[in-house]
């Protein structure tokens, strides 16, 4: 499910990938079963793990935090790292705090997620259908079904030819610098569009246009038990001063 804003929390990470620092009131506080404290910000810039994308990392005040979706409330809550003691437990609803996301990690995650959509678009052009994805650094891959997986992709030569076609597709789209646009479908789901090339429901962070992608590398195509795995890597091009706020 692609989560929308709740009455208690704005999901700013869905609106602006490049917004990495804000002031925000605390929307809610609580404790886990083990007694560990968590806080939820009214203006939340932290992407929780989900949809194949890892969680942001960052800070609230002096504390390093990791976000996660809170099952009971649906809020994105922040928990302090090991060794922080009970620091977040001192915060109360309405307190104003400074929050900052690790900008380099945010841009890497956004590049990998957008590149994953682009690799899926290339695979669709081959007649393949996505069944799963992983956008984690060092593990990024798209899992697909392909009618010819046991036939024309059976040999290493055929798989390398298929990989070359995917590479050509991806390179052309990046060179065209197609816009990456977030919108809503008639059911209210957030949809990410790569120009007119590809569209998919998604709750991840993304680059502004495909020209922001650098070093998009498809390392290979593998077939196992009738499934096709396309492994890839990507990074974000250097950003100009002020582009990340």
Short mmCIF file of N, CA and C in Angstrom, two decimals, residues 158-236:
data_model
loop_
_atom_site.label_atom_id
_atom_site.label_comp_id
_atom_site.label_asym_id
_atom_site.label_seq_id
_atom_site.Cartn_x
_atom_site.Cartn_y
_atom_site.Cartn_z
N UNK A 158 22.55 -15.92 -25.04
CA UNK A 158 21.22 -15.31 -25.16
C UNK A 158 20.94 -14.36 -24.00
N UNK A 159 21.37 -14.74 -22.81
CA UNK A 159 21.14 -13.87 -21.66
C UNK A 159 21.96 -12.58 -21.77
N UNK A 160 23.17 -12.68 -22.28
CA UNK A 160 23.99 -11.47 -22.44
C UNK A 160 23.42 -10.56 -23.53
N UNK A 161 22.87 -11.16 -24.59
CA UNK A 161 22.22 -10.35 -25.62
C UNK A 161 21.01 -9.61 -25.05
N UNK A 162 20.24 -10.32 -24.20
CA UNK A 162 19.09 -9.67 -23.55
C UNK A 162 19.56 -8.54 -22.64
N UNK A 163 20.65 -8.77 -21.90
CA UNK A 163 21.19 -7.73 -21.03
C UNK A 163 21.62 -6.52 -21.85
N UNK A 164 22.20 -6.75 -23.00
CA UNK A 164 22.62 -5.63 -23.85
C UNK A 164 21.42 -4.82 -24.34
N UNK A 165 20.32 -5.49 -24.65
CA UNK A 165 19.13 -4.75 -25.07
C UNK A 165 18.60 -3.90 -23.91
N UNK A 166 18.61 -4.46 -22.70
CA UNK A 166 18.18 -3.69 -21.54
C UNK A 166 19.09 -2.48 -21.33
N UNK A 167 20.39 -2.68 -21.48
CA UNK A 167 21.35 -1.58 -21.31
C UNK A 167 21.10 -0.47 -22.32
N UNK A 168 20.84 -0.85 -23.56
CA UNK A 168 20.60 0.16 -24.59
C UNK A 168 19.34 0.96 -24.29
N UNK A 169 18.30 0.27 -23.82
CA UNK A 169 17.04 0.92 -23.47
C UNK A 169 17.26 1.93 -22.35
N UNK A 170 17.96 1.49 -21.29
CA UNK A 170 18.21 2.35 -20.13
C UNK A 170 19.07 3.55 -20.53
N UNK A 171 20.11 3.32 -21.30
CA UNK A 171 21.00 4.42 -21.71
C UNK A 171 20.26 5.47 -22.52
N UNK A 172 19.38 5.03 -23.41
CA UNK A 172 18.63 5.97 -24.23
C UNK A 172 17.69 6.81 -23.38
N UNK A 173 17.04 6.18 -22.39
CA UNK A 173 16.10 6.91 -21.55
C UNK A 173 16.83 7.93 -20.67
N UNK A 174 18.00 7.56 -20.14
CA UNK A 174 18.78 8.51 -19.32
C UNK A 174 19.26 9.66 -20.19
N UNK A 175 19.73 9.36 -21.40
CA UNK A 175 20.19 10.42 -22.31
C UNK A 175 19.06 11.37 -22.67
N UNK A 176 17.82 10.85 -22.76
CA UNK A 176 16.67 11.69 -23.08
C UNK A 176 16.23 12.53 -21.89
N UNK A 177 16.75 12.21 -20.69
CA UNK A 177 16.47 12.98 -19.48
C UNK A 177 14.96 13.13 -19.25
N UNK A 178 14.25 12.01 -19.33
CA UNK A 178 12.80 12.05 -19.14
C UNK A 178 12.45 12.50 -17.73
N UNK A 179 11.38 13.28 -17.57
CA UNK A 179 10.99 13.73 -16.24
C UNK A 179 10.45 12.58 -15.40
N UNK A 180 10.68 12.67 -14.09
CA UNK A 180 10.14 11.71 -13.13
C UNK A 180 9.09 12.46 -12.32
N UNK A 181 7.84 12.07 -12.48
CA UNK A 181 6.72 12.84 -11.94
C UNK A 181 5.89 11.96 -11.00
N UNK A 182 5.58 12.51 -9.82
CA UNK A 182 4.69 11.84 -8.88
C UNK A 182 3.29 12.42 -9.01
N UNK A 183 2.28 11.54 -9.08
CA UNK A 183 0.89 11.98 -9.17
C UNK A 183 -0.01 10.99 -8.45
N UNK A 184 -1.29 11.14 -8.66
CA UNK A 184 -2.27 10.24 -8.03
C UNK A 184 -3.14 9.63 -9.12
N UNK A 185 -3.47 8.36 -8.94
CA UNK A 185 -4.40 7.74 -9.88
C UNK A 185 -5.83 7.96 -9.39
N UNK A 186 -6.86 7.53 -10.15
CA UNK A 186 -8.25 7.78 -9.73
C UNK A 186 -8.60 7.20 -8.37
N UNK A 187 -7.84 6.19 -7.91
CA UNK A 187 -8.10 5.60 -6.60
C UNK A 187 -7.32 6.27 -5.48
N UNK A 188 -6.58 7.33 -5.82
CA UNK A 188 -5.84 8.06 -4.82
C UNK A 188 -4.46 7.52 -4.54
N UNK A 189 -4.04 6.49 -5.25
CA UNK A 189 -2.70 5.94 -5.04
C UNK A 189 -1.65 6.83 -5.67
N UNK A 190 -0.52 6.93 -5.02
CA UNK A 190 0.61 7.68 -5.58
C UNK A 190 1.23 6.86 -6.71
N UNK A 191 1.44 7.51 -7.84
CA UNK A 191 1.99 6.85 -9.02
C UNK A 191 3.21 7.63 -9.49
N UNK A 192 4.29 6.91 -9.78
CA UNK A 192 5.51 7.51 -10.31
C UNK A 192 5.56 7.25 -11.81
N UNK A 193 5.76 8.32 -12.58
CA UNK A 193 5.83 8.22 -14.04
C UNK A 193 7.21 8.64 -14.54
N UNK A 194 7.76 7.84 -15.43
CA UNK A 194 8.99 8.19 -16.12
C UNK A 194 8.60 8.68 -17.51
N UNK A 195 8.34 9.98 -17.63
CA UNK A 195 7.81 10.51 -18.87
C UNK A 195 6.58 9.72 -19.28
N UNK A 196 6.51 9.32 -20.55
CA UNK A 196 5.45 8.45 -21.04
C UNK A 196 5.92 7.01 -21.14
N UNK A 197 7.07 6.72 -20.53
CA UNK A 197 7.70 5.42 -20.69
C UNK A 197 7.17 4.37 -19.74
N UNK A 198 6.85 4.79 -18.53
CA UNK A 198 6.54 3.81 -17.48
C UNK A 198 5.76 4.50 -16.37
N UNK A 199 4.85 3.78 -15.75
CA UNK A 199 4.10 4.29 -14.61
C UNK A 199 3.82 3.13 -13.66
N UNK A 200 3.95 3.40 -12.36
CA UNK A 200 3.69 2.35 -11.38
C UNK A 200 3.37 2.97 -10.03
N UNK A 201 2.43 2.38 -9.26
CA UNK A 201 2.19 2.84 -7.90
C UNK A 201 3.46 2.69 -7.07
N UNK A 202 3.77 3.70 -6.24
CA UNK A 202 5.05 3.66 -5.53
C UNK A 202 5.04 4.66 -4.38
N UNK A 203 5.60 4.24 -3.24
CA UNK A 203 5.73 5.13 -2.09
C UNK A 203 7.17 5.46 -1.78
N UNK A 204 8.05 5.40 -2.79
CA UNK A 204 9.47 5.64 -2.57
C UNK A 204 9.91 7.04 -2.94
N UNK A 205 11.18 7.33 -2.68
CA UNK A 205 11.77 8.60 -3.09
C UNK A 205 12.41 8.42 -4.46
N UNK A 206 12.38 9.49 -5.26
CA UNK A 206 12.85 9.40 -6.64
C UNK A 206 13.57 10.66 -7.05
N UNK A 207 14.40 10.54 -8.08
CA UNK A 207 15.10 11.70 -8.63
C UNK A 207 14.12 12.55 -9.42
N UNK A 208 14.54 13.75 -9.81
CA UNK A 208 13.65 14.67 -10.52
C UNK A 208 13.50 14.31 -11.99
N UNK A 209 14.59 13.80 -12.59
CA UNK A 209 14.54 13.38 -13.99
C UNK A 209 15.61 12.33 -14.20
N UNK A 210 15.47 11.56 -15.28
CA UNK A 210 16.40 10.44 -15.50
C UNK A 210 17.82 10.91 -15.73
N UNK A 211 18.00 12.17 -16.14
CA UNK A 211 19.34 12.70 -16.29
C UNK A 211 20.07 12.85 -14.97
N UNK A 212 19.35 12.75 -13.84
CA UNK A 212 20.00 12.78 -12.53
C UNK A 212 20.71 11.47 -12.21
N UNK A 213 20.43 10.42 -12.99
CA UNK A 213 21.03 9.11 -12.72
C UNK A 213 22.44 9.05 -13.30
N UNK A 214 23.33 8.44 -12.55
CA UNK A 214 24.70 8.22 -13.01
C UNK A 214 25.07 6.77 -12.78
N UNK A 215 25.93 6.26 -13.63
CA UNK A 215 26.48 4.93 -13.46
C UNK A 215 25.39 3.86 -13.29
N UNK A 216 24.36 3.94 -14.14
CA UNK A 216 23.35 2.88 -14.14
C UNK A 216 23.96 1.69 -14.88
N UNK A 217 24.23 0.64 -14.15
CA UNK A 217 24.91 -0.52 -14.71
C UNK A 217 24.04 -1.76 -14.51
N UNK A 218 23.70 -2.41 -15.60
CA UNK A 218 23.03 -3.72 -15.53
C UNK A 218 24.13 -4.76 -15.58
N UNK A 219 24.34 -5.43 -14.45
CA UNK A 219 25.48 -6.34 -14.34
C UNK A 219 25.21 -7.70 -14.95
N UNK A 220 23.92 -8.05 -15.15
CA UNK A 220 23.66 -9.32 -15.79
C UNK A 220 22.21 -9.75 -15.69
N UNK A 221 21.89 -10.75 -16.48
CA UNK A 221 20.56 -11.37 -16.48
C UNK A 221 20.75 -12.85 -16.14
N UNK A 222 20.03 -13.30 -15.11
CA UNK A 222 20.10 -14.70 -14.71
C UNK A 222 18.71 -15.31 -14.75
N UNK A 223 18.65 -16.62 -14.96
CA UNK A 223 17.38 -17.34 -14.98
C UNK A 223 17.47 -18.50 -13.99
N UNK A 224 16.47 -18.60 -13.12
CA UNK A 224 16.43 -19.69 -12.15
C UNK A 224 14.99 -20.06 -11.90
N UNK A 225 14.67 -21.34 -12.11
CA UNK A 225 13.31 -21.86 -11.87
C UNK A 225 12.26 -21.03 -12.62
N UNK A 226 12.58 -20.65 -13.84
CA UNK A 226 11.62 -19.93 -14.66
C UNK A 226 11.51 -18.45 -14.36
N UNK A 227 12.27 -17.96 -13.41
CA UNK A 227 12.26 -16.53 -13.08
C UNK A 227 13.52 -15.86 -13.62
N UNK A 228 13.35 -14.61 -14.04
CA UNK A 228 14.47 -13.83 -14.56
C UNK A 228 14.88 -12.82 -13.50
N UNK A 229 16.17 -12.72 -13.24
CA UNK A 229 16.69 -11.73 -12.30
C UNK A 229 17.62 -10.79 -13.05
N UNK A 230 17.31 -9.50 -12.98
CA UNK A 230 18.16 -8.47 -13.57
C UNK A 230 18.79 -7.69 -12.43
N UNK A 231 20.10 -7.81 -12.28
CA UNK A 231 20.82 -7.09 -11.23
C UNK A 231 21.36 -5.77 -11.79
N UNK A 232 21.36 -4.74 -10.97
CA UNK A 232 21.79 -3.42 -11.44
C UNK A 232 22.38 -2.61 -10.30
N UNK A 233 23.01 -1.52 -10.64
CA UNK A 233 23.47 -0.53 -9.67
C UNK A 233 23.27 0.85 -10.27
N UNK A 234 23.29 1.86 -9.43
CA UNK A 234 23.11 3.25 -9.90
C UNK A 234 23.55 4.20 -8.81
N UNK A 235 23.79 5.44 -9.19
CA UNK A 235 24.09 6.49 -8.23
C UNK A 235 23.48 7.79 -8.74
N UNK A 236 23.52 8.82 -7.91
CA UNK A 236 22.99 10.13 -8.27
C UNK A 236 24.13 11.01 -8.77
#
